[in-house]
JSON list of C-alpha atoms and ligand atoms in Angstrom, two decimals:
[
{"chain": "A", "resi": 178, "resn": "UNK", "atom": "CA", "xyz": [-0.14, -11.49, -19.14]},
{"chain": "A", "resi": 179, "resn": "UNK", "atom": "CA", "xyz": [-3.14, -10.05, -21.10]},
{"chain": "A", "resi": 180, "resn": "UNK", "atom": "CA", "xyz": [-3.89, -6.89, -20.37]},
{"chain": "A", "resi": 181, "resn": "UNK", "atom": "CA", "xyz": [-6.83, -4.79, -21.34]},
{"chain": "A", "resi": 182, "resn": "UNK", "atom": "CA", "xyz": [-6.57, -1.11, -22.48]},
{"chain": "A", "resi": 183, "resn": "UNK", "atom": "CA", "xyz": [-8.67, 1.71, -20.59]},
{"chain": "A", "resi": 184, "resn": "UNK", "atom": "CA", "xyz": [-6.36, 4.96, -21.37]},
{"chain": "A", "resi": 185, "resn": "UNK", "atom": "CA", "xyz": [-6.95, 7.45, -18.55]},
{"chain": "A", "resi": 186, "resn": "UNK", "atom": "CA", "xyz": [-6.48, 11.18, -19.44]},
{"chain": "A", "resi": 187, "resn": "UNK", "atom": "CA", "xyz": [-5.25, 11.70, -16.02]},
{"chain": "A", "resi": 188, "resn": "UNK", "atom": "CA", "xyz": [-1.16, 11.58, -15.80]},
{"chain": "A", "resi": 189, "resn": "UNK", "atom": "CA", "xyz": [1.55, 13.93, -16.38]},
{"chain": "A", "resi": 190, "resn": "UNK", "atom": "CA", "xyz": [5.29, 13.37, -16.78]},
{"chain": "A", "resi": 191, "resn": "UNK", "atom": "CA", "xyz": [7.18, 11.25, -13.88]},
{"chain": "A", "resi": 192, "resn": "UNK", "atom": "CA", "xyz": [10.36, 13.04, -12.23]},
{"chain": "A", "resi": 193, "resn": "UNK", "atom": "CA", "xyz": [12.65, 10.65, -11.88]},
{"chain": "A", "resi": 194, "resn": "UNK", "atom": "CA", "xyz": [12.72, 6.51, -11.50]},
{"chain": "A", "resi": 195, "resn": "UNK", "atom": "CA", "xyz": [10.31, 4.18, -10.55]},
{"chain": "A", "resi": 196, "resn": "UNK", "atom": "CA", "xyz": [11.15, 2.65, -6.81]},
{"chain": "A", "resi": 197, "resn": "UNK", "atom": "CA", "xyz": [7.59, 2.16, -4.83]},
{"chain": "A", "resi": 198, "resn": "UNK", "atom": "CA", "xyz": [4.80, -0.12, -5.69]},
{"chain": "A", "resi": 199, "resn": "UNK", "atom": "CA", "xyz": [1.53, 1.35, -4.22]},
{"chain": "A", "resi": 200, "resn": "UNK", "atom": "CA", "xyz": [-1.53, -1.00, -3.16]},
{"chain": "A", "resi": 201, "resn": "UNK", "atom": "CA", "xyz": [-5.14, 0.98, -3.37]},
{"chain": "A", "resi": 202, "resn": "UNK", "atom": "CA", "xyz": [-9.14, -0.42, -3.12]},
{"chain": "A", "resi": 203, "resn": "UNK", "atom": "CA", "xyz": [-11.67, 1.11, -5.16]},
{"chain": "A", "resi": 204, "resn": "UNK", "atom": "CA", "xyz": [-13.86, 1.63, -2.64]},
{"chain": "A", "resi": 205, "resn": "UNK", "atom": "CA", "xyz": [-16.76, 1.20, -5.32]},
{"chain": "A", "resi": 206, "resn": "UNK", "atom": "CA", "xyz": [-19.67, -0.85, -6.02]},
{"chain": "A", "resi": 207, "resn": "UNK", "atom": "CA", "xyz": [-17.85, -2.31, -9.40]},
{"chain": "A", "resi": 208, "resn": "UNK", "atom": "CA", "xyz": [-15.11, -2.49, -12.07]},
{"chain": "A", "resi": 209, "resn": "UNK", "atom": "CA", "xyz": [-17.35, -0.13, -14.25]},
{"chain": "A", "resi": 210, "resn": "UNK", "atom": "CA", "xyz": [-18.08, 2.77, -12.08]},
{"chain": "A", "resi": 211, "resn": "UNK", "atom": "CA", "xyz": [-14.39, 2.70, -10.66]},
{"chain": "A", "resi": 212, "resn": "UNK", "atom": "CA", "xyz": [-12.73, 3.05, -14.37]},
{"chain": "A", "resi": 213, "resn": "UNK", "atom": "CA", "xyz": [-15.34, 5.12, -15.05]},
{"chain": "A", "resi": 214, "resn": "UNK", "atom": "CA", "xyz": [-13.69, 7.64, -12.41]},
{"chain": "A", "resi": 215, "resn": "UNK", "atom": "CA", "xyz": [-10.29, 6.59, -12.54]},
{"chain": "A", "resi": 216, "resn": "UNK", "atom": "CA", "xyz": [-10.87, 7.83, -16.75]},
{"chain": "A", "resi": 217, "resn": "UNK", "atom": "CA", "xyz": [-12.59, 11.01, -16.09]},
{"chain": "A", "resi": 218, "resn": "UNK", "atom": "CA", "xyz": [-10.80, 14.50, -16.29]},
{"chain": "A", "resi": 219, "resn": "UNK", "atom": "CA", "xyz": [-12.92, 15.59, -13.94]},
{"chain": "A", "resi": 220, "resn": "UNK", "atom": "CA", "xyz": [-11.78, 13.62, -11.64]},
{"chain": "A", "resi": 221, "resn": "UNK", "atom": "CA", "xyz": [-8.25, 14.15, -11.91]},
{"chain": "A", "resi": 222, "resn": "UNK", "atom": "CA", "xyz": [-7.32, 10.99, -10.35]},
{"chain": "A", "resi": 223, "resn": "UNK", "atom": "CA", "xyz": [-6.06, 7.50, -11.96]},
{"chain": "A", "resi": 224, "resn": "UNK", "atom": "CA", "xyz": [-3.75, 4.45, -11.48]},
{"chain": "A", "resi": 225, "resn": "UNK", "atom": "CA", "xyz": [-1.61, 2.47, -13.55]},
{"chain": "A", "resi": 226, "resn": "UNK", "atom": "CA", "xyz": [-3.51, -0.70, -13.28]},
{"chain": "A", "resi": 227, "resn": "UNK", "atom": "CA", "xyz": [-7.27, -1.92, -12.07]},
{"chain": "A", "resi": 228, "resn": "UNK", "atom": "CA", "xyz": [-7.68, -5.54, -11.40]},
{"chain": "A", "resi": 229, "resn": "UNK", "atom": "CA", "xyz": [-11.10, -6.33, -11.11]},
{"chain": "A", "resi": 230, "resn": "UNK", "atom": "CA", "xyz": [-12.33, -9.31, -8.43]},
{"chain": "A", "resi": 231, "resn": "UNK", "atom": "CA", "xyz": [-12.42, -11.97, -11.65]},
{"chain": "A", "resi": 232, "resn": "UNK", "atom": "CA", "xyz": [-8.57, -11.47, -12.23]},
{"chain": "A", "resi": 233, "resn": "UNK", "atom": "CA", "xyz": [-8.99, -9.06, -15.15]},
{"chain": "A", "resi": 234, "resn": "UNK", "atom": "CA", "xyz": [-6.61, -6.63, -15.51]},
{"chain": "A", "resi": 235, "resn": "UNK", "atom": "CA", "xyz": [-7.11, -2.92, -16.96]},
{"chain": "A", "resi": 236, "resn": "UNK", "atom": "CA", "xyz": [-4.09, -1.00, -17.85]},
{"chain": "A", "resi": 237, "resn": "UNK", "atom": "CA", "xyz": [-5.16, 3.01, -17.45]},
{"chain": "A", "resi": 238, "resn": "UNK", "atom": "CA", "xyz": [-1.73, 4.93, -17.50]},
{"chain": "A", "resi": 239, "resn": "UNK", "atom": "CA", "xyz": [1.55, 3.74, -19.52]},
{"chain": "A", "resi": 240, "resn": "UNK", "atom": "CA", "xyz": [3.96, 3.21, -16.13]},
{"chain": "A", "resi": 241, "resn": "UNK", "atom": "CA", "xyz": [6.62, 5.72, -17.78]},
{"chain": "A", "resi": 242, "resn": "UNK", "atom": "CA", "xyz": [3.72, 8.60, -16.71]},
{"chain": "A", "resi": 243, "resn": "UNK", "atom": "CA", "xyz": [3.50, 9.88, -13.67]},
{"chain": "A", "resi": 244, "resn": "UNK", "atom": "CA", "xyz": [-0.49, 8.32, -12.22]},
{"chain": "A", "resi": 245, "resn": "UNK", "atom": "CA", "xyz": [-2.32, 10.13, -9.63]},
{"chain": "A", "resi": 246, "resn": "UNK", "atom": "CA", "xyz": [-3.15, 7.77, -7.43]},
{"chain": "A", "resi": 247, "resn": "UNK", "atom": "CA", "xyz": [-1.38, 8.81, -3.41]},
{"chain": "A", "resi": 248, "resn": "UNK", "atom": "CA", "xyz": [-2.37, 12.26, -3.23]},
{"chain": "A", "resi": 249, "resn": "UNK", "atom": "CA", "xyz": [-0.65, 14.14, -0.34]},
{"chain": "A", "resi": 250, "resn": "UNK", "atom": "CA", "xyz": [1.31, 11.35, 0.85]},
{"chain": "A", "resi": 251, "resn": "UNK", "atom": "CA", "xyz": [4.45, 10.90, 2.77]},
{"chain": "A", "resi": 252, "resn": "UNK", "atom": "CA", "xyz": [6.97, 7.96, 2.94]},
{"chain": "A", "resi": 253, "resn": "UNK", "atom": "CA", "xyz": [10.97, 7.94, 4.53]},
{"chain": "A", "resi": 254, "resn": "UNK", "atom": "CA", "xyz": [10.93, 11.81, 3.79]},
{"chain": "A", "resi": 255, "resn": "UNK", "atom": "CA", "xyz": [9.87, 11.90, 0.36]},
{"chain": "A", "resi": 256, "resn": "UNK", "atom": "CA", "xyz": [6.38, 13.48, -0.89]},
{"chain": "A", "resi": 257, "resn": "UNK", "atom": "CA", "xyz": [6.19, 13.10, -4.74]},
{"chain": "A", "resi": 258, "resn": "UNK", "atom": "CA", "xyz": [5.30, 9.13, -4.27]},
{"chain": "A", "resi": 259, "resn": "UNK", "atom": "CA", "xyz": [3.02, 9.78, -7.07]},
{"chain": "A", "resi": 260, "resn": "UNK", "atom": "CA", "xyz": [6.02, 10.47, -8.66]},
{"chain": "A", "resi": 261, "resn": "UNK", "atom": "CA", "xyz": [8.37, 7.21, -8.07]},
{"chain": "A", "resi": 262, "resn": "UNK", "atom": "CA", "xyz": [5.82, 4.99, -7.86]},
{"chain": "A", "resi": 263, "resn": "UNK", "atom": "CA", "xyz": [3.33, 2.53, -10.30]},
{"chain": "A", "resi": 264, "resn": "UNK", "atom": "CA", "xyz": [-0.44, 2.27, -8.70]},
{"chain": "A", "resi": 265, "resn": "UNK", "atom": "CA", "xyz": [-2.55, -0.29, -8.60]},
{"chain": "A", "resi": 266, "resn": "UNK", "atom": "CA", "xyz": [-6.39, -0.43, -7.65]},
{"chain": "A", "resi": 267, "resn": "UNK", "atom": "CA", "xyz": [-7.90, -3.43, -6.41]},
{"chain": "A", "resi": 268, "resn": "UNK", "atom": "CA", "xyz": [-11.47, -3.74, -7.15]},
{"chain": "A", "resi": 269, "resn": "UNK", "atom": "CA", "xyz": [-13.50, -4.05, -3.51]},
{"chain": "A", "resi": 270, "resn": "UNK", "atom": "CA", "xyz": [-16.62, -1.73, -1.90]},
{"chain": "A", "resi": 271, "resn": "UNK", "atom": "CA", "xyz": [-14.20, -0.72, 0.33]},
{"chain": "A", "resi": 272, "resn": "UNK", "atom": "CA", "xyz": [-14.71, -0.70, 4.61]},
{"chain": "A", "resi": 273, "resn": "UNK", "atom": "CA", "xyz": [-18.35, -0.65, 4.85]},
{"chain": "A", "resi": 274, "resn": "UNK", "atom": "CA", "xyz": [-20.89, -3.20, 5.17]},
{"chain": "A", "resi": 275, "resn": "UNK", "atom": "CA", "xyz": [-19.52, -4.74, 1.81]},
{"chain": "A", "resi": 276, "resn": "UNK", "atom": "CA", "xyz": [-15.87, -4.82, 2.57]},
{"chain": "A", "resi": 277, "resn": "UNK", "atom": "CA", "xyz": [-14.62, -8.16, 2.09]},
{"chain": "A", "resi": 278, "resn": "UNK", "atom": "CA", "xyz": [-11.19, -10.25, 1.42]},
{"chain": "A", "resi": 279, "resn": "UNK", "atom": "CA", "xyz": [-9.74, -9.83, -2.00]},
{"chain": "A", "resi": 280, "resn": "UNK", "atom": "CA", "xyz": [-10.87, -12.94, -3.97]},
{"chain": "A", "resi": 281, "resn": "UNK", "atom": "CA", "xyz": [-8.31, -15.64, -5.18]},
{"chain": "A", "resi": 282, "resn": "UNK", "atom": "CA", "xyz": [-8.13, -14.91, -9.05]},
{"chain": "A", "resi": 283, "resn": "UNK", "atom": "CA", "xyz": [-8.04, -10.81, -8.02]},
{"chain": "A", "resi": 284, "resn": "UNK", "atom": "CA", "xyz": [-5.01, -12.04, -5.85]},
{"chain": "A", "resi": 285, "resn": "UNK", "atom": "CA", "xyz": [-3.44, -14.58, -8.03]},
{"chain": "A", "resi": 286, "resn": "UNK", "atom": "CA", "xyz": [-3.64, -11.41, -11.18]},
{"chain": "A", "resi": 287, "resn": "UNK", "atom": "CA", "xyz": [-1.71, -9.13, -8.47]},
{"chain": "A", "resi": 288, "resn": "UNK", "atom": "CA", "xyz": [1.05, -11.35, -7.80]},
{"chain": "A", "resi": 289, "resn": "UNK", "atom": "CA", "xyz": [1.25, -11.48, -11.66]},
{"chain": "A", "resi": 290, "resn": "UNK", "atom": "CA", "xyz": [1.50, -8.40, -12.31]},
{"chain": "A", "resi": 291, "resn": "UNK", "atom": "CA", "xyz": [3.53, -7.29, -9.31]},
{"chain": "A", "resi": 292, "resn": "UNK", "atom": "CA", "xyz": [6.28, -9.51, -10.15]},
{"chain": "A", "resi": 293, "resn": "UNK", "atom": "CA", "xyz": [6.25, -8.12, -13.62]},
{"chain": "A", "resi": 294, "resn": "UNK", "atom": "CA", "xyz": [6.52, -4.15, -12.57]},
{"chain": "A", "resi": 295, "resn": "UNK", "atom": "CA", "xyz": [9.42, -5.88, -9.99]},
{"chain": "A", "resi": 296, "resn": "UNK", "atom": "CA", "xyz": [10.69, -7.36, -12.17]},
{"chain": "A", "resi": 297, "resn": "UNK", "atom": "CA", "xyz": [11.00, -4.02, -14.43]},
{"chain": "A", "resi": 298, "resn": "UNK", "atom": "CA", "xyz": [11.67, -1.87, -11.66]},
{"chain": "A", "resi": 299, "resn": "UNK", "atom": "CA", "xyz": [14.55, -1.54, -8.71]},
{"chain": "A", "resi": 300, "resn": "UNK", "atom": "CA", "xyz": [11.63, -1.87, -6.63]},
{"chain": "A", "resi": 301, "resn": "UNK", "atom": "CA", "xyz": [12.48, -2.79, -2.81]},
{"chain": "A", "resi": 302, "resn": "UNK", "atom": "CA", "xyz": [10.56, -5.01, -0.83]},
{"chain": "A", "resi": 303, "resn": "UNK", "atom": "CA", "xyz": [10.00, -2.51, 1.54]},
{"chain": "A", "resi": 304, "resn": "UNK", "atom": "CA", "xyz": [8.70, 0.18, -0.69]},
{"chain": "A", "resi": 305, "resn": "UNK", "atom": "CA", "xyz": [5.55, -2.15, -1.59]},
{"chain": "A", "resi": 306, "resn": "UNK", "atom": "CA", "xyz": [2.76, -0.22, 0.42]},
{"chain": "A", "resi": 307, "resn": "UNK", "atom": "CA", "xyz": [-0.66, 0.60, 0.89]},
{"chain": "A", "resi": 308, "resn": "UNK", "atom": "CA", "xyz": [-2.20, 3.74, 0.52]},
{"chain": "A", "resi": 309, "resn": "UNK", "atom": "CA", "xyz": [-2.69, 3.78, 4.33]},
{"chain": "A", "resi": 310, "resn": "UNK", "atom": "CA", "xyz": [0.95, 3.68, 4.54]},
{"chain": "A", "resi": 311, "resn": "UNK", "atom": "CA", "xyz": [2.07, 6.66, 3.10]},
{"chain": "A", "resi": 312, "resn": "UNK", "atom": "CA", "xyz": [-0.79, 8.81, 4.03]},
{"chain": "A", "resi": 313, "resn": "UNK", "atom": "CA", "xyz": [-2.42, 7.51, 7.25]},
{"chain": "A", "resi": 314, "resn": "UNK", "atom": "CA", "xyz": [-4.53, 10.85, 8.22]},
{"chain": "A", "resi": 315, "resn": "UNK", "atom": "CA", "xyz": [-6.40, 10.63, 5.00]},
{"chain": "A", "resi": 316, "resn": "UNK", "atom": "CA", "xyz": [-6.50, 6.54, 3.86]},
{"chain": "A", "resi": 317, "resn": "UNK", "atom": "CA", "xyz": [-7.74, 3.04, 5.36]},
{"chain": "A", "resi": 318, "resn": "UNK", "atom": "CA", "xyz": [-7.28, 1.32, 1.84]},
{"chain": "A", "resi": 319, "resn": "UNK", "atom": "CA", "xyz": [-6.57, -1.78, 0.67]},
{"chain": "A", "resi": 320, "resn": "UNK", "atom": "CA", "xyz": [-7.54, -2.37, 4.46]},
{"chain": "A", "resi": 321, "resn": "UNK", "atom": "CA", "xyz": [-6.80, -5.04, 7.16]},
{"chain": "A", "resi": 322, "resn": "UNK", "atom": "CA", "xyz": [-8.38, -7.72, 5.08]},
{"chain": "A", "resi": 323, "resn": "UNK", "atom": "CA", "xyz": [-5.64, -7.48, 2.25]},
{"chain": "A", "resi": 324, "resn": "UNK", "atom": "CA", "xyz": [-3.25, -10.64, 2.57]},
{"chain": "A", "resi": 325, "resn": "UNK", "atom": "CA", "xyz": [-0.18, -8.79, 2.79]},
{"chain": "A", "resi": 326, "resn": "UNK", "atom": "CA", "xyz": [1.64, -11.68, 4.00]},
{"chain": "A", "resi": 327, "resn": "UNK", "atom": "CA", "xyz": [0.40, -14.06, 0.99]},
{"chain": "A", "resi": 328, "resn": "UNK", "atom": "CA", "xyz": [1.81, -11.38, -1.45]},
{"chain": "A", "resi": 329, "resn": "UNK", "atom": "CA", "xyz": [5.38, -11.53, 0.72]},
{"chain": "A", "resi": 330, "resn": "UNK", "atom": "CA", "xyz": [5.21, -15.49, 0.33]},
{"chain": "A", "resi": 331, "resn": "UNK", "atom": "CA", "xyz": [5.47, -14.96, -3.19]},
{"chain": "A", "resi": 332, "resn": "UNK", "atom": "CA", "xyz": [8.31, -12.54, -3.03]},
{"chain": "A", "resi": 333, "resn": "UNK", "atom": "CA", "xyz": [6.82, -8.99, -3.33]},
{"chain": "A", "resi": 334, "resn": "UNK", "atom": "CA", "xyz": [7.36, -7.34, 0.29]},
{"chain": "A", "resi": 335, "resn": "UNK", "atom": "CA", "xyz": [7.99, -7.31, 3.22]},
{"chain": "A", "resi": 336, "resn": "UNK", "atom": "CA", "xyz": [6.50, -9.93, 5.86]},
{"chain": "A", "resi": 337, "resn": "UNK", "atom": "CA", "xyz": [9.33, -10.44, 8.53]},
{"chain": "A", "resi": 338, "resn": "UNK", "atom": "CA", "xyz": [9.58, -13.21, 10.48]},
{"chain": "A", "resi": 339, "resn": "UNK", "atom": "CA", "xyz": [6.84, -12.86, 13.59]},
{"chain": "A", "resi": 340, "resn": "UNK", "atom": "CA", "xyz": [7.59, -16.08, 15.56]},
{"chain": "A", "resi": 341, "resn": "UNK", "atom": "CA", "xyz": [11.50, -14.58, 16.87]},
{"chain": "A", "resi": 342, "resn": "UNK", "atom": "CA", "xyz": [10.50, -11.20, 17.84]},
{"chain": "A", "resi": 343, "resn": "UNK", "atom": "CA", "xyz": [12.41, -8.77, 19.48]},
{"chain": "A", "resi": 344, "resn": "UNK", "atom": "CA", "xyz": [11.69, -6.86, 22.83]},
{"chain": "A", "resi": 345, "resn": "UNK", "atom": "CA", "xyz": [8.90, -4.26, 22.80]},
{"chain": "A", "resi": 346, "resn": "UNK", "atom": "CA", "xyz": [10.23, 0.08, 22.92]},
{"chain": "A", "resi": 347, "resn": "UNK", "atom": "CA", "xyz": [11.04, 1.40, 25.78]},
{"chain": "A", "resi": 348, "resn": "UNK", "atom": "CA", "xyz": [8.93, 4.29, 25.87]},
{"chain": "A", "resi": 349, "resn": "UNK", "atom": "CA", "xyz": [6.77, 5.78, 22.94]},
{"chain": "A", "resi": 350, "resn": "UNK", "atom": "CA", "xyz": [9.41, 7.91, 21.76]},
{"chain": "A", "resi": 351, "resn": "UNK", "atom": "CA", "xyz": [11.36, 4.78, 20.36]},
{"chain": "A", "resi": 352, "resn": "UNK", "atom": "CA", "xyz": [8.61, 3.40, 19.04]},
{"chain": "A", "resi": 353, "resn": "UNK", "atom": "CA", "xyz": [7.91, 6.50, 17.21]},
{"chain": "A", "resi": 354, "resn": "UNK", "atom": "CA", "xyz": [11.61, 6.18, 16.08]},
{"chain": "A", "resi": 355, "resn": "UNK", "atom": "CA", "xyz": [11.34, 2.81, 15.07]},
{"chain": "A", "resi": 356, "resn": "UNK", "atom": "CA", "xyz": [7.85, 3.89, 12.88]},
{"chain": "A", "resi": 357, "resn": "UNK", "atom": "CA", "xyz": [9.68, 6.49, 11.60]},
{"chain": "A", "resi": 358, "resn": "UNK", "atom": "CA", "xyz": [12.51, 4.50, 10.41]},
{"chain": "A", "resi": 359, "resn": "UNK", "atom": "CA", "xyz": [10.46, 2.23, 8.82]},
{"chain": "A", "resi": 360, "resn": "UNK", "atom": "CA", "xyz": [9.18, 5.33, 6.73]},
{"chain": "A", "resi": 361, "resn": "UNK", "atom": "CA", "xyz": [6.02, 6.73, 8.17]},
{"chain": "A", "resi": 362, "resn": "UNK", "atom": "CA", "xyz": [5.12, 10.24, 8.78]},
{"chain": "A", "resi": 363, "resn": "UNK", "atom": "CA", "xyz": [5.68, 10.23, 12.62]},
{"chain": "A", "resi": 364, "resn": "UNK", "atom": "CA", "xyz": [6.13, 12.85, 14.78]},
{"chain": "A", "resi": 365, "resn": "UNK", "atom": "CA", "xyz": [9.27, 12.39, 17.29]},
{"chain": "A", "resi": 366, "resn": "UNK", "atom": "CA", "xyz": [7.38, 13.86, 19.88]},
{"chain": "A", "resi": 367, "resn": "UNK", "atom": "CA", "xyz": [6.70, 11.24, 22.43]},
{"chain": "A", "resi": 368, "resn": "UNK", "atom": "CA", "xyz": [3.29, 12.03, 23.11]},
{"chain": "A", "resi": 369, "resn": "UNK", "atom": "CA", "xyz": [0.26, 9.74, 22.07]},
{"chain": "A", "resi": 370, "resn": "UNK", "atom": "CA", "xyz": [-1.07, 12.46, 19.62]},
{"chain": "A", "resi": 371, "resn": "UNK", "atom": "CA", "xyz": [-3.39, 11.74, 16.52]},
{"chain": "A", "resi": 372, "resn": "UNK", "atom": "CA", "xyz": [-1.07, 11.36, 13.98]},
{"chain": "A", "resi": 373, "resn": "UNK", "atom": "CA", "xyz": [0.74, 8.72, 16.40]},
{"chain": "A", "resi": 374, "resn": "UNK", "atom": "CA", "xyz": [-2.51, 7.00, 17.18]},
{"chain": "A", "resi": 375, "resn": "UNK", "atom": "CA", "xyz": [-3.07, 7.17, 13.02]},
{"chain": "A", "resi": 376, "resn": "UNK", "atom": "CA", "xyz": [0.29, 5.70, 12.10]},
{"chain": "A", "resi": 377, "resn": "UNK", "atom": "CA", "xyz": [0.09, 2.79, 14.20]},
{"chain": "A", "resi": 378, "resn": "UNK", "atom": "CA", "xyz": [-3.43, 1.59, 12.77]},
{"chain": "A", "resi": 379, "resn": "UNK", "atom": "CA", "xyz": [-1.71, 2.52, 9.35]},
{"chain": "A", "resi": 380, "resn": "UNK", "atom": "CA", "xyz": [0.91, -0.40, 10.44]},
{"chain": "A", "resi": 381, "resn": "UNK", "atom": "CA", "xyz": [-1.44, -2.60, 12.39]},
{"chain": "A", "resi": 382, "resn": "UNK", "atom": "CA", "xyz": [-3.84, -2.88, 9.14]},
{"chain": "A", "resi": 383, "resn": "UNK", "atom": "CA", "xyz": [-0.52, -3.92, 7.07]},
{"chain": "A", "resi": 384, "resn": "UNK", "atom": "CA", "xyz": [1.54, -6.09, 9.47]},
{"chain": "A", "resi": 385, "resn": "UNK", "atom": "CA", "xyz": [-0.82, -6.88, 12.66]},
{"chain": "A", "resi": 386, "resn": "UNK", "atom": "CA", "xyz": [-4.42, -7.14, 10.88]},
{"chain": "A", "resi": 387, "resn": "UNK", "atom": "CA", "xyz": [-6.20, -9.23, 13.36]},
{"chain": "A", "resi": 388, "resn": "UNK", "atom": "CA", "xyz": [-5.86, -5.52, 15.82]},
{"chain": "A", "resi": 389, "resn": "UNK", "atom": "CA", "xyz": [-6.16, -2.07, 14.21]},
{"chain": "A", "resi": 390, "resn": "UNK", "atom": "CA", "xyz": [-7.05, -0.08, 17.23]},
{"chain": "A", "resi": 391, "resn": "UNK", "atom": "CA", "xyz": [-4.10, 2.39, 16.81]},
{"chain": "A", "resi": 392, "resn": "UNK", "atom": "CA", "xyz": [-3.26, 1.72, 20.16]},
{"chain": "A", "resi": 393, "resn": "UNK", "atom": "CA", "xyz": [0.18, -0.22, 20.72]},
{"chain": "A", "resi": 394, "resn": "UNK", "atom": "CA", "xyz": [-0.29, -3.64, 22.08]},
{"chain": "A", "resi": 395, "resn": "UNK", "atom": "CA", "xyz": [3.12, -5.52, 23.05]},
{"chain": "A", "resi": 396, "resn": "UNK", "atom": "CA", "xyz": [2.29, -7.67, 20.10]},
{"chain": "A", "resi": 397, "resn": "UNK", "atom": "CA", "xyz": [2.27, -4.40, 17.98]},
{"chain": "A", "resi": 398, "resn": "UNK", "atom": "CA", "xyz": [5.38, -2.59, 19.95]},
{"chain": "A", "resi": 399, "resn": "UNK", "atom": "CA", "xyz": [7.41, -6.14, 18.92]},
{"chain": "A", "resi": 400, "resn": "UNK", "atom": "CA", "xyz": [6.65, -6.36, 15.21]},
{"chain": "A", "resi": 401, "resn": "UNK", "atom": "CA", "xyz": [7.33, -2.86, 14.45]},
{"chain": "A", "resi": 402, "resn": "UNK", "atom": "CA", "xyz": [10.02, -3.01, 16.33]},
{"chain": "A", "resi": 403, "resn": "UNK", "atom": "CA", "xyz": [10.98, -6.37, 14.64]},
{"chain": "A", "resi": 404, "resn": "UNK", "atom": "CA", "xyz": [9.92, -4.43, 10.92]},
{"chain": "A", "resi": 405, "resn": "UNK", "atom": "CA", "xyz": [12.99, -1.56, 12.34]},
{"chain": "A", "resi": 406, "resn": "UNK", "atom": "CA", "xyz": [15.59, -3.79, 12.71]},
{"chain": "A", "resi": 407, "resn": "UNK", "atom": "CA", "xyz": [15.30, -5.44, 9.41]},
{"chain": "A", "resi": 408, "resn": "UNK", "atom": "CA", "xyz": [14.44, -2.02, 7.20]},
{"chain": "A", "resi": 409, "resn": "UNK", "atom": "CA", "xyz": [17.99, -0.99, 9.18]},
{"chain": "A", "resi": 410, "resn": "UNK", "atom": "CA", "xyz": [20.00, -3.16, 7.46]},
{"chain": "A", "resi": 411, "resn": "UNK", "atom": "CA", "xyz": [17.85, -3.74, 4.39]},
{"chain": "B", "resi": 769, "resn": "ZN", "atom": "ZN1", "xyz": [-6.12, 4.62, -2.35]}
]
């Protein structure tokens, strides 16, 4: 794969393994202005990778560093995600009046290079996320118009099989437990609280994109609870 070098300034030394693959957008106008940021000490944030919309891909931080990409972020119990996991930015304006689908050679470059860091990496398929993921309060990005289920088709994730699906939760406490086991940060509270209502769009723009209302429609209630009963015995 040909890579091309744009050293950021902005890492520090990783804790422990790599297990988590982390999906970002720029949110910018271009390639330029993003690694412009992503480079800056100022900024103090970066990624591993930037793969621009024409397939090119920018390598910013050496993947034995520890990027700052997730910020305060939260996945099955664990915080330092920053710390297990290799970021990538995908190139896009972002939701807005510009947000649109990640084009084909930005897509084909991804599955590239994702099989690669899997490859490289005891990397589970469901520990390839999006930002939104592991911190839904703060992040909408890559966004519902990211073709998760593409990427699964060529092996990296998790897309389970929609057409069987299992009966909706009972209540909203077992869905919460079901959320929860997958690995988001989920209060077991059963009440429809923000952080509920944030979670659920979180898992909607990743696994139900055609509804992110954060509001659980029975389609919703069945594939999480179909995503549960495969991350149980995965
Ligand atoms: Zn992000």
């Amino acid at each position: 794969m040909h890579l091309r070098d744009r050293p950021s300034p902005n890492h520090d030394a990783r804790p422990g393994a790599v297990d988590m693959l982390i999906l970002h957008y720029t949110g910018m106008e271009s390639a330029a202005a993003a690694l412009d940021r992503l480079c800056s000490s100022e900024a103090k944030v970066s990624a591993h990778y930037l793969i621009d919309e024409d397939g090119t891909v920018w390598r910013l931080v050496a993947e034995v560093r520890r990027a700052w990409h997730a910020g305060v972020s939260l996945w099955r119990g664990r915080r330092d995600i920053n710390g297990a996991s290799i970021g990538i930015e995908l190139v896009n304006p972002g939701h807005g009046p510009n947000y649109h689908a990640f084009p084909e050679p930005q897509m084909a470059a991804l599955e590239r290079l994702a099989r690669d860091i899997i490859a490289r990496h005891p990397i589970p398929p469901r520990h390839v996320l999006a930002h939104s993921d592991v911190a839904p309060m703060r992040k909408i990005d890559p966004g519902e118009l990211f073709d998760w289920h593409r990427l699964a088709r060529a092996g990296i994730g998790l897309w389970p099989d929609f057409t069987a699906l299992p009966p909706p939760a009972a209540d909203l406490a077992e869905l919460q437990r079901q959320l929860a086991e997958i690995g988001y940060d989920i209060p077991q509270s059963g009440a429809a609280d923000a952080q509920t209502a944030a979670v659920i769009t979180a898992f909607q723009r990743h696994f139900r994109p055609s509804l992110c209302d954060g509001k659980a429609d029975n389609e919703t209630q069945q594939r999480i609870a179909a995503l549960a009963a495969i991350v149980r015995t995965s």
